[in-house]
XYZ file of C-alpha atoms in Angstrom:
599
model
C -70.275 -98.783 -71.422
C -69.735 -95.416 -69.707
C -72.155 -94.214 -67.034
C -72.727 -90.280 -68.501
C -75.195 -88.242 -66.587
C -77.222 -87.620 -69.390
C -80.539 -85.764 -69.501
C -83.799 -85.621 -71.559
C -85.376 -83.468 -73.544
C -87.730 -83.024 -70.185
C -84.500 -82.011 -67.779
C -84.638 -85.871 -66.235
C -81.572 -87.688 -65.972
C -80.814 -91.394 -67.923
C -80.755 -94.215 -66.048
C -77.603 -96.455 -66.557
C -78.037 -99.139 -68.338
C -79.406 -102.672 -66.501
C -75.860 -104.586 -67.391
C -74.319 -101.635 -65.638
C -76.275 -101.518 -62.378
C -75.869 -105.515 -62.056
C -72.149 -105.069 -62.544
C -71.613 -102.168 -60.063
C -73.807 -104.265 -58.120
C -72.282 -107.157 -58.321
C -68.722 -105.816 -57.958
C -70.091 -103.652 -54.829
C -71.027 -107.083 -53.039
C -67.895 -108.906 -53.935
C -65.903 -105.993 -52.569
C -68.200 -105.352 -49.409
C -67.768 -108.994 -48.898
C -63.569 -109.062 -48.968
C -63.886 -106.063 -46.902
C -66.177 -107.546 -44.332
C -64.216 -110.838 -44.443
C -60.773 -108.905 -44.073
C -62.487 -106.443 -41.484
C -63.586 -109.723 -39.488
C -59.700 -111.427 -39.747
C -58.160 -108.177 -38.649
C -59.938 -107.907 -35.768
C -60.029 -111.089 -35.035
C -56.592 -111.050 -34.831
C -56.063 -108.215 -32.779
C -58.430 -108.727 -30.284
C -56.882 -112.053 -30.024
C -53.777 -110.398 -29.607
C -54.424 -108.053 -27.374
C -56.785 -110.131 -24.961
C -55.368 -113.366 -25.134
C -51.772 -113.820 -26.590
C -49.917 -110.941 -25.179
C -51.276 -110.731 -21.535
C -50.792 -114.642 -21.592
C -47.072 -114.156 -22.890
C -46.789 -111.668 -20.258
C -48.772 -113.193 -17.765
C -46.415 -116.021 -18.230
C -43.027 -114.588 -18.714
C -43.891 -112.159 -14.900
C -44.472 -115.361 -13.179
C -41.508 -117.623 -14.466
C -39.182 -114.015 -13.198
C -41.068 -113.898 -9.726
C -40.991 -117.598 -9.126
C -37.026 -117.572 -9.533
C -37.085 -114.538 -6.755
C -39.697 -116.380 -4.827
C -37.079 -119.042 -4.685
C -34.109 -117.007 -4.042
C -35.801 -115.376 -1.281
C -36.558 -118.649 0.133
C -32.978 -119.685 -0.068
C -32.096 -116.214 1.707
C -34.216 -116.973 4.559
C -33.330 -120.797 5.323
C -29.965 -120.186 4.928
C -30.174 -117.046 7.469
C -32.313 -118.792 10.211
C -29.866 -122.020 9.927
C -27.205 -119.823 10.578
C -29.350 -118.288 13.680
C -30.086 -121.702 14.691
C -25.950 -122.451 14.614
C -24.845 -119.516 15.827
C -27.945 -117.842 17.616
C -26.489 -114.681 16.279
C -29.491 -112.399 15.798
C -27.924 -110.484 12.620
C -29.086 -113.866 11.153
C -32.566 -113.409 12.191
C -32.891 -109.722 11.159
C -31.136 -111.353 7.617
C -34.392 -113.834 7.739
C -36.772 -111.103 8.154
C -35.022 -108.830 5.976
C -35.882 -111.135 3.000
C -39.524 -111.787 4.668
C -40.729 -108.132 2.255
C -38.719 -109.555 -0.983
C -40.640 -113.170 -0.705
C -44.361 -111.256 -0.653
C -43.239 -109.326 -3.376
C -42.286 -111.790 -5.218
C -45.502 -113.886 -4.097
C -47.404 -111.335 -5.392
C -45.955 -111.174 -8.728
C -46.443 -115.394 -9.053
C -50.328 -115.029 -8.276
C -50.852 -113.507 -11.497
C -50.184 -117.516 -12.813
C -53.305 -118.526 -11.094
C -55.225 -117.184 -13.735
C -54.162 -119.858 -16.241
C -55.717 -122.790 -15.796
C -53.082 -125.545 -16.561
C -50.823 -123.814 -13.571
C -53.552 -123.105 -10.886
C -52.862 -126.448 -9.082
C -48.790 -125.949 -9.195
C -49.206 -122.282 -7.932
C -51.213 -123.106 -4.992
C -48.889 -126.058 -4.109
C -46.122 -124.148 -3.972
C -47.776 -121.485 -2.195
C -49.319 -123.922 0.467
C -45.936 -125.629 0.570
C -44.287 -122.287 1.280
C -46.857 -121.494 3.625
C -46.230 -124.924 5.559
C -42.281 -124.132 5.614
C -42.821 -120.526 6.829
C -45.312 -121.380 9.356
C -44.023 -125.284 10.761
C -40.040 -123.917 10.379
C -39.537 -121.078 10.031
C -41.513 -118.650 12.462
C -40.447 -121.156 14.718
C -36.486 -121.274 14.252
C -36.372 -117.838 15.461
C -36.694 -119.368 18.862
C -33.660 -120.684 20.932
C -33.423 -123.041 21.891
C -35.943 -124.771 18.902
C -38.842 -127.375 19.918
C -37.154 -130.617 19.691
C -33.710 -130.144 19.534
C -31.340 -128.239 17.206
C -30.757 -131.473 15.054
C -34.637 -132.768 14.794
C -35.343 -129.684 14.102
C -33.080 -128.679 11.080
C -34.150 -132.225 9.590
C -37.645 -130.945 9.651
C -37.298 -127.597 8.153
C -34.679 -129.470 5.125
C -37.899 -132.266 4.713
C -40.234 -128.770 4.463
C -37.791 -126.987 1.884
C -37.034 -129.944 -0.101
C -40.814 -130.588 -0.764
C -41.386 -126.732 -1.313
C -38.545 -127.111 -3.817
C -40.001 -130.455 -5.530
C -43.474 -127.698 -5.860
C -41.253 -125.047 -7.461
C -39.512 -127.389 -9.846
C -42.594 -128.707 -11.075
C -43.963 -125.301 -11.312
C -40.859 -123.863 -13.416
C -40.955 -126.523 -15.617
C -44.674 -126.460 -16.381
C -44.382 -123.109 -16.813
C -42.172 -123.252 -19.116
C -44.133 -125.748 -21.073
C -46.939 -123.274 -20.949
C -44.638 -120.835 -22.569
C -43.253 -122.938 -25.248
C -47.277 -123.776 -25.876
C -48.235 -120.306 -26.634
C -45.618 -119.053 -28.827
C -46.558 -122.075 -30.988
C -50.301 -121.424 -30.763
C -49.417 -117.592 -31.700
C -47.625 -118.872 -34.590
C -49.867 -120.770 -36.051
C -52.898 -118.587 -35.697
C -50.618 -116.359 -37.495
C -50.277 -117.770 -39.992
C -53.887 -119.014 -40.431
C -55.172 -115.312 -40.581
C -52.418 -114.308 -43.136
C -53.119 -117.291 -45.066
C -56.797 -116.358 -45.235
C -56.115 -112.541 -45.798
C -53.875 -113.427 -48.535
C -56.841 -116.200 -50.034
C -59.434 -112.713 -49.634
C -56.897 -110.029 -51.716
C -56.312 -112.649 -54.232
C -59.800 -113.167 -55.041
C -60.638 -109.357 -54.717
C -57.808 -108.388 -56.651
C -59.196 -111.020 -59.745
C -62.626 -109.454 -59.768
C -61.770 -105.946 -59.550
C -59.152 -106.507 -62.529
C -62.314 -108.004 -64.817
C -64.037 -105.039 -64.480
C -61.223 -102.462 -64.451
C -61.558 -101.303 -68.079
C -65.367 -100.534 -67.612
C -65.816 -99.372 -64.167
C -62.705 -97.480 -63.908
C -64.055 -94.011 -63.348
C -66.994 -94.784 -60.969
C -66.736 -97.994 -59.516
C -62.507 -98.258 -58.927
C -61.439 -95.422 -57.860
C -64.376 -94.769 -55.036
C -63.526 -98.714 -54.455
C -60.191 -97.639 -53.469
C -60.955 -95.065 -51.135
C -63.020 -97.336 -49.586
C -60.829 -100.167 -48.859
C -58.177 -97.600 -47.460
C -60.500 -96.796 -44.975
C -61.295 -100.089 -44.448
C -57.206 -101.357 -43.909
C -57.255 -97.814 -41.764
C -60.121 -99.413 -39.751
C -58.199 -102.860 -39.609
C -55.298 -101.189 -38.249
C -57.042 -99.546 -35.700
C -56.781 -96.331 -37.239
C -60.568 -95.288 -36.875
C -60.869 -92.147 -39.214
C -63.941 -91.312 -41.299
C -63.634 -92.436 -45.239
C -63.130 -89.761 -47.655
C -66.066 -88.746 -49.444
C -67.095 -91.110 -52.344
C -67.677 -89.550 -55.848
C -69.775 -93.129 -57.550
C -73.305 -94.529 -57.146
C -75.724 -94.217 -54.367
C -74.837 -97.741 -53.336
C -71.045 -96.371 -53.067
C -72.095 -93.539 -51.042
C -74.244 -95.697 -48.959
C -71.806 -97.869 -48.273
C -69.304 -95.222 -47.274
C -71.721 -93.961 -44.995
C -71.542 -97.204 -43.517
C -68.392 -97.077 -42.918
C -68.517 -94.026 -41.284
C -70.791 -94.976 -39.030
C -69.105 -97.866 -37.714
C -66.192 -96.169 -37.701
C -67.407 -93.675 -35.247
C -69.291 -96.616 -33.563
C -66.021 -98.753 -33.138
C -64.262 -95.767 -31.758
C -66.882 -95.488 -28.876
C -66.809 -98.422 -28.152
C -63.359 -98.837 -28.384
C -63.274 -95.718 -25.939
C -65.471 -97.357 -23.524
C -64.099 -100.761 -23.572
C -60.746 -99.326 -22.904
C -62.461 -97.456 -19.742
C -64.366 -100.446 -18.315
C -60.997 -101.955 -18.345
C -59.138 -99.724 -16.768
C -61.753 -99.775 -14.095
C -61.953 -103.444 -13.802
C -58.382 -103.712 -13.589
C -58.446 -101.325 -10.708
C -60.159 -102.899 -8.677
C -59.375 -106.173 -9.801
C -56.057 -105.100 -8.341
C -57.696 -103.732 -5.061
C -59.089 -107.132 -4.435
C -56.265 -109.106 -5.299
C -53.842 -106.334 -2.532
C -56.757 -107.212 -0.031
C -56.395 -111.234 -0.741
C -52.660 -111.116 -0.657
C -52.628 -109.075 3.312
C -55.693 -111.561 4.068
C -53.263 -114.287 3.437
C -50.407 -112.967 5.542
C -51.989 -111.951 8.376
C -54.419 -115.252 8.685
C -51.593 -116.736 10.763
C -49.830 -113.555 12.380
C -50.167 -113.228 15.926
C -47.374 -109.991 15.474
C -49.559 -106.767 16.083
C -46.705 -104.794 14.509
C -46.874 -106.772 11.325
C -50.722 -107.085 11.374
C -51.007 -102.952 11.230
C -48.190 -103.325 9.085
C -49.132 -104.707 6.181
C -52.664 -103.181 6.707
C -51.407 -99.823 6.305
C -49.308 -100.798 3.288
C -52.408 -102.566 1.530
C -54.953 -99.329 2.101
C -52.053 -97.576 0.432
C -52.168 -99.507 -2.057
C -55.859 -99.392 -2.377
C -56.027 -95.867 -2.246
C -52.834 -94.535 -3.819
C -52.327 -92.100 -0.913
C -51.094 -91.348 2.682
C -52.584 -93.526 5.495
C -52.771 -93.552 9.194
C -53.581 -96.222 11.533
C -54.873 -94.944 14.849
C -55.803 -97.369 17.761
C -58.121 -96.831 20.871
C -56.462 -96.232 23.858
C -56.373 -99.787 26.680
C -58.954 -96.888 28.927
C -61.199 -96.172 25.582
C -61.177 -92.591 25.786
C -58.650 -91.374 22.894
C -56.898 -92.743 19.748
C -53.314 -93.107 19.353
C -51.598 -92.758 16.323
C -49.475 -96.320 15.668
C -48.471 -96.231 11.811
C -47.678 -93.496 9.610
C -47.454 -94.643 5.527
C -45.006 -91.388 5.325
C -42.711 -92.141 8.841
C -43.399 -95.817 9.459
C -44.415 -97.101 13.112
C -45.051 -94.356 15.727
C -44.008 -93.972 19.402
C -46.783 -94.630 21.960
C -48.355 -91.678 22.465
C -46.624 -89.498 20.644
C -49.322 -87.855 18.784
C -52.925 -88.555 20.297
C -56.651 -88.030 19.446
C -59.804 -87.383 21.294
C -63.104 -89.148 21.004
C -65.412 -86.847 19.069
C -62.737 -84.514 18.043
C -62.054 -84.471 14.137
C -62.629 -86.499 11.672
C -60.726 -89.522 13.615
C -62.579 -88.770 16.349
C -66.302 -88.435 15.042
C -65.473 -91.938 13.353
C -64.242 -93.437 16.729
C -67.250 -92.467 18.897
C -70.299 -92.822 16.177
C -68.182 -96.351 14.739
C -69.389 -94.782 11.183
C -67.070 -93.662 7.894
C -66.469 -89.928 8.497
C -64.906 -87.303 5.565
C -63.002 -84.337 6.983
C -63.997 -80.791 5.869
C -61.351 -78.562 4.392
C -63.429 -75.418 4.896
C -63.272 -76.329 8.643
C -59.754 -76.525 9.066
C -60.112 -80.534 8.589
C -57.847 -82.468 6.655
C -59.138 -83.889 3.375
C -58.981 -87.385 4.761
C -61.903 -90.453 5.038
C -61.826 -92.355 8.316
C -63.043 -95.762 8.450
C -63.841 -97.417 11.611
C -61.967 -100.996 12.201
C -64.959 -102.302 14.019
C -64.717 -106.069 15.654
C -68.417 -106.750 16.529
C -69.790 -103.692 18.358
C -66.854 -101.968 19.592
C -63.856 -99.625 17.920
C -60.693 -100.653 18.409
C -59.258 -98.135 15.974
C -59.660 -95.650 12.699
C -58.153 -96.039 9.600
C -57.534 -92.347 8.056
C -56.903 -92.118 4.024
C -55.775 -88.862 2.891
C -56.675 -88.213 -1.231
C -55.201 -88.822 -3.772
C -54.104 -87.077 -6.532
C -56.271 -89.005 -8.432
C -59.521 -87.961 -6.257
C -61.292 -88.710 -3.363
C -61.425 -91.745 -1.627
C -64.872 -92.403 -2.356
C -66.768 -95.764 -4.533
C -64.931 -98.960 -5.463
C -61.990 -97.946 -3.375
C -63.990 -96.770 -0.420
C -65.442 -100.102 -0.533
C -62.094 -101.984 -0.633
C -60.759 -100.015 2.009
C -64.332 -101.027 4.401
C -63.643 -104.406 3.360
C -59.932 -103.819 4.358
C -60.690 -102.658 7.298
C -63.289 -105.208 8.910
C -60.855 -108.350 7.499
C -57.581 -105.981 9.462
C -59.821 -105.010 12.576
C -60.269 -108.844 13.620
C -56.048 -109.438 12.986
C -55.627 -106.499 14.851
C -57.926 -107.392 18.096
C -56.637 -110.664 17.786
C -52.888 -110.353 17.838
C -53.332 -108.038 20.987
C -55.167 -110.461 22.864
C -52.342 -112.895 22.131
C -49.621 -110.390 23.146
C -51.743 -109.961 26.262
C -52.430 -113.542 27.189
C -48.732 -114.253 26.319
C -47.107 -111.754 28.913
C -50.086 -112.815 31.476
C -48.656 -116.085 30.779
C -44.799 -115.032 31.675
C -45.110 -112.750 34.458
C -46.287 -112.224 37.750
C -49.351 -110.057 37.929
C -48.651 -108.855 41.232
C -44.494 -107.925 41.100
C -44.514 -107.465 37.442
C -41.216 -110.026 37.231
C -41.091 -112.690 35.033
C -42.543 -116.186 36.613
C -41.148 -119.201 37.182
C -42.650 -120.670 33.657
C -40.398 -117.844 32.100
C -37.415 -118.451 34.029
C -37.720 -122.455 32.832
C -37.301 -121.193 29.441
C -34.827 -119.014 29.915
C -32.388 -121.318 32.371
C -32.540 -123.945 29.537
C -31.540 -121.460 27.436
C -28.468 -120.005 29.370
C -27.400 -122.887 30.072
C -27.029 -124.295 26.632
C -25.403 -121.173 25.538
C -22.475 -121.317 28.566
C -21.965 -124.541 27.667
C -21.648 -123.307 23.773
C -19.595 -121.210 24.176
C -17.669 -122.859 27.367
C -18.666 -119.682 29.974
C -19.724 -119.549 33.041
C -23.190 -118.484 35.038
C -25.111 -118.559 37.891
C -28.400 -118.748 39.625
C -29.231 -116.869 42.768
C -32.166 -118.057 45.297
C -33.947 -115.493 47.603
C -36.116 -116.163 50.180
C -37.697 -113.353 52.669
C -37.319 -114.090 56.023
C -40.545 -114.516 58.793
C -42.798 -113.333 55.856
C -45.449 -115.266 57.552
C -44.816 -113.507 60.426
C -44.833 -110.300 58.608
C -48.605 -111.735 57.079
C -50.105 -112.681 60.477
C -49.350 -108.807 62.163
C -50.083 -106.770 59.537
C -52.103 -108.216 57.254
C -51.946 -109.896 53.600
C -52.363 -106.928 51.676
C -49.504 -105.230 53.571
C -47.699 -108.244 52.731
C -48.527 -107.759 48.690
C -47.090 -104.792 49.416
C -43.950 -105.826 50.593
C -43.139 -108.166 47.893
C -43.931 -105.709 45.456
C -41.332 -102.878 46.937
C -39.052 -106.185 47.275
C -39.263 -106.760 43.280
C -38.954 -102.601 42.491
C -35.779 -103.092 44.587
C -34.615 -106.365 42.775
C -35.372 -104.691 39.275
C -33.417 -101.611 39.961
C -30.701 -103.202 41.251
C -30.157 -105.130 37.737
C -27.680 -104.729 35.627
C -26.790 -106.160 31.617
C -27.027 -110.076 32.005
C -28.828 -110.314 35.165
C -32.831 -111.266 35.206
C -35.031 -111.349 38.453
C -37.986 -113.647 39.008
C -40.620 -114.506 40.564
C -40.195 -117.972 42.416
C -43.169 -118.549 44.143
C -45.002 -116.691 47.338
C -41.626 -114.634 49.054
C -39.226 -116.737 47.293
C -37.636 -114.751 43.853
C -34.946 -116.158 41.228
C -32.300 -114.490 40.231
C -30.369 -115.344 36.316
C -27.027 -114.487 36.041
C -25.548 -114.989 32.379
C -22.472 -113.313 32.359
C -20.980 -114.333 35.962
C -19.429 -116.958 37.770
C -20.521 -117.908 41.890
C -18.382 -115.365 42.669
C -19.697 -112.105 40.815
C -22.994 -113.671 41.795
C -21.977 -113.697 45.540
C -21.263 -110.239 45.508
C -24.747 -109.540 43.794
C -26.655 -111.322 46.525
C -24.425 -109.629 49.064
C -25.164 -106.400 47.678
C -28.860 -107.294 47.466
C -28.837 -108.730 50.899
C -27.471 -105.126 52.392
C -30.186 -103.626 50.420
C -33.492 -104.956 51.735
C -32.248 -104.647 55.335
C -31.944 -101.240 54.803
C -35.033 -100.425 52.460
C -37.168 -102.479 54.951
C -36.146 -101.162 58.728
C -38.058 -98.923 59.978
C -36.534 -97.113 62.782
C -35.424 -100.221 65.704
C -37.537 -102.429 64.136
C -36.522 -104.879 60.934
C -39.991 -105.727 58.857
C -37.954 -108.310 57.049
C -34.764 -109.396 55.592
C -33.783 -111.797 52.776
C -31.365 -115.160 52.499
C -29.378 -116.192 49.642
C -28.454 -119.355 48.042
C -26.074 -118.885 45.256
C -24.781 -121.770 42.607
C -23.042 -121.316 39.339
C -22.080 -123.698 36.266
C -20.502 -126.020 36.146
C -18.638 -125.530 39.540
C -21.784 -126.905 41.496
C -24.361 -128.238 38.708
C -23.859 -129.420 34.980
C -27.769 -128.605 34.289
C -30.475 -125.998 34.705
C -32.450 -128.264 36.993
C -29.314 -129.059 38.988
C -28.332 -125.835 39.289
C -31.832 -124.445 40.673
C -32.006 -127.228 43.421
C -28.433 -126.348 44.481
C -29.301 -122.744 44.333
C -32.462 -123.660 46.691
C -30.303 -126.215 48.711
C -27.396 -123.133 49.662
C -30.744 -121.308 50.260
C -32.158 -123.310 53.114
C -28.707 -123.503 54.449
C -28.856 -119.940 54.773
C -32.045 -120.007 56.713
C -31.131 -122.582 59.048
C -27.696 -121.099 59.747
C -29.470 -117.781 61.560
C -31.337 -116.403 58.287
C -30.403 -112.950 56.417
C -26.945 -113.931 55.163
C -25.627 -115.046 51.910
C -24.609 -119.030 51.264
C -22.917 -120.905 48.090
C -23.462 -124.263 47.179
C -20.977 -126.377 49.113
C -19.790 -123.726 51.476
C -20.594 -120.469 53.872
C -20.417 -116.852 52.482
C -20.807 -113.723 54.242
């Protein structure tokens, strides 16, 4: 029975018949139903896809490719420091730290399989194993000669590789596993959805054909359009339906449709913006975790400011300086450029209270510069380590914006975790050259020149050469103390060092011995060469140190060299100070060599 828009004799239209309505009805719900149903499936199965399947596939695949670097860049650097360690050849070492960028890159990459769950406890093995290599073996092979021995040594750093390499094999092949897991799960979801897709058509398809031949004209055709729109929708293709010529239930539901089509597309829109937003600084925070991680155990201001610069760079997508207060506190210097690299002390230099560096320095608050002023358009945040500056951190825009917000906020939290590194790896560098040289002369101390005789002398006997050591000891210094005083006498000693340190040439290292008494290392020299230095040196501080008739002091020299007089670094120092005394005894200011008179 056709629906005909009839009309009475009074101008009002017919009402379909009952049967009519229920079957529209009817055939309306079953439709509405296999839409909703296929609606549901389709986006089921791309927001499966798209949030679960393909970032885990990718997730998966980035790690396996930066685990294999990880590991190659691991190989790079053990075989370059055991090849220091044999050789001491320092194109090894820079080979070592060469590969030191490739490994955190590569680190970085792998973090991204901490977020699945059945490879967080391999990751962080093999990241704590790495960490215990790098940190037990390796920052330490880059001293000669290493604690322990050569031989102890290389044992330890093979037992620390070989159990980082047990993590990373286990790692691989889990991740792997993980891989081979997920393509099946994909699979069979796939075909679970197209099973029940094709189970939904089927059953549509069987109802629409029963009432083909009587809803044809108002019920099929507006159907049709319909379920376009709705396989548009499914696709992701979120236009409005085409206007429905049928019954008001039709046009309602079309209606529908357009409303949750414009619906889904906001929301799509605004899911797809909260992303990108949580993925930015998602990525912010993870840059900030990775530097927190490698500069925990740095002591190396250069590579503390370093990778600080490089992470607010990343942070902030554009140029960044790193300035640092001055040892007097009354100006900045500029130390890292993200354009140049490191700077030169000094070479470009800012004033408390001057600019936007400046006003951040001296009020230890975030200051913006003004480009109507002349100002750069830059934000400087203060690294602040408990009440006191120690330097700025200046991030020029963008060309996506200001810095200002979520990355304004990573870069404060940048710069308080960086600020603490940064104190603390000067103090080190500090306490560390306190520790090695002589406040007063400025030469290296005896502690230093322990180290470095052991060191010398395992190298000549390496590589079968000869050296020397050189003992100095200035004559009636006491005398010298008791007339004119000590401070005259600090004096004294320290024109005696400016004289030794001039005099020095390529291979030849003064010290500090103890009260008037000074070391000299000669690495490239036999006793002879290292006679004629002490001759020469001799000559010199009688003639820096008279002062018209009258001699303020002169110097004696003991002189032994390896292996002619000693076979060891201890030996040779006592036969140094033995030809020394000699000296002294034998009428002072004159030169003597272990086992016989010079000069």
């Amino acid at each position: 029975m056709d629906l005909v828009d009839q009309r009475g004799q009074e101008g009002e239209p017919v009402k379909p018949a009952p049967r009519l309505i229920h079957e529209v009805q009817r055939l309306g719900l079953t439709v509405s139903i296999a839409a909703l149903v296929i609606v549901v499936l389709v986006v089921f199965r791309l927001v499966w896809s798209a949030a679960v399947t393909t970032p885990t596939d990718q997730r998966l695949q980035s790690g396996l490719l930066a685990l294999e670097d990880s590991h190659q860049a691991m190989l790079d650097m053990d075989a370059a420091l055991r090849g220091y360690l044999a050789t001491g050849d320092q194109f090894f070492a820079d080979t070592a730290t060469d590969a030191a960028p490739v490994l955190a890159a590569a680190d970085t990459q792998m973090v991204n399989l901490l977020e699945e769950p059945q490879l967080r406890q391999d990751v962080l093995a093999l990241l704590l194993a790495q960490q215990r290599w790098r940190a037990e073996w390796a920052d330490q092979a880059r001293r000669l000669p290493p604690p322990g021995g050569v031989e102890l040594f290389l044992k330890q750093g093979k037992a620390l590789f070989d159990d980082y390499t047990a993590r990373k094999d286990a790692t691989r092949a889990d991740t792997l596993a993980a891989i081979d897991a997920a393509d099946r799960s994909n699979v069979i979801t796939q075909w679970i959805v197209g099973g029940l897709l094709t189970l939904v058509g089927v059953a549509t398809l069987l109802v629409a054909l029963r009432g083909r031949q009587r809803l044809q004209r108002h019920v099929v055709a507006p159907v049709d359009g319909l379920l376009a729109s709705v396989r548009d929708i499914g696709e992701g293709r979120l236009t409005p339906p085409h206007p429905v010529d049928g019954s008001a239930e039709l046009v309602a539901l079309r209606d529908g449709l357009a409303d949750m089509t414009v619906a889904l597309r906001r929301q799509r829109e605004e899911a797809a913006a909260q992303a990108e937003r949580l993925q930015a600084q998602t990525d912010r925070l993870r840059t900030i975790l990775i530097m927190t991680r490698e500069i925990a155990g740095s002591l190396n201001t250069r590579y503390v400011i370093d990778s600080t610069v490089q992470a607010a760079v990343a942070v902030t997508d554009g140029r960044v300086l790193l300035w640092l207060l001055e040892e007097d506190g009354n100006g900045l210097e500029l130390a890292y450029d993200s354009d140049r690299g490191p700077v030169a002390p000094m070479e470009t230099h800012c004033h408390l209270g001057v600019g936007v560096v400046g006003r951040s320095a001296r009020y230890g608050q975030i200051s913006r510069g003004d480009p109507e002023t002349g100002e750069d358009a830059a934000v400087a945040v203060p690294l602040v380590v408990g009440a006191r500056v120690i330097g700025i951190l200046e991030c020029y825009d963008s060309v996506e914006g200001e810095v200002e917000g979520q990355r304004l906020s990573a870069v404060e939290m940048l710069a308080t975790l960086s600020g603490s590194a940064i104190e603390a790896s000067r103090l080190h560098a500090a306490t560390e050259r306190l520790s090695q040289f002589d406040p007063l002369t400025q030469l290296a101390n005896r502690r230093r020149l322990g180290a470095d005789l052991d060191s010398a002398v395992a190298n000549a006997k390496r590589h079968g050469t000869p050296m020397s050591v050189i003992m100095l000891d200035l004559d009636h210094f006491k005398e010298l103390n008791d007339r004119y005083g000590h401070q005259q006498g600090d004096v004294v000693l320290q024109e005696v060092a400016s004289t030794l340190r001039t005099a020095m040439r390529d291979g030849e290292t003064a010290y500090r011995y103890g009260g008037e008494e000074f070391a000299i290392l000669v690495t490239r020299g036999g006793p002879d060469d290292a006679v004629q230095l002490a001759e020469r040196l001799r000559a010199r501080v009688e003639a820096d140190f008279r002062r018209g008739d009258k001699q303020l002091v002169t110097a004696s020299f003991g002189v032994a060299g390896l292996p002619e007089h000693a076979g060891d670094g201890e030996a040779l120092l006592s036969e140094a100070d033995r030809a020394l005394y000699s000296a002294k005894n034998s009428g002072r200011n004159r030169v003597h060599r272990a086992g016989g008179l010079v000069g």
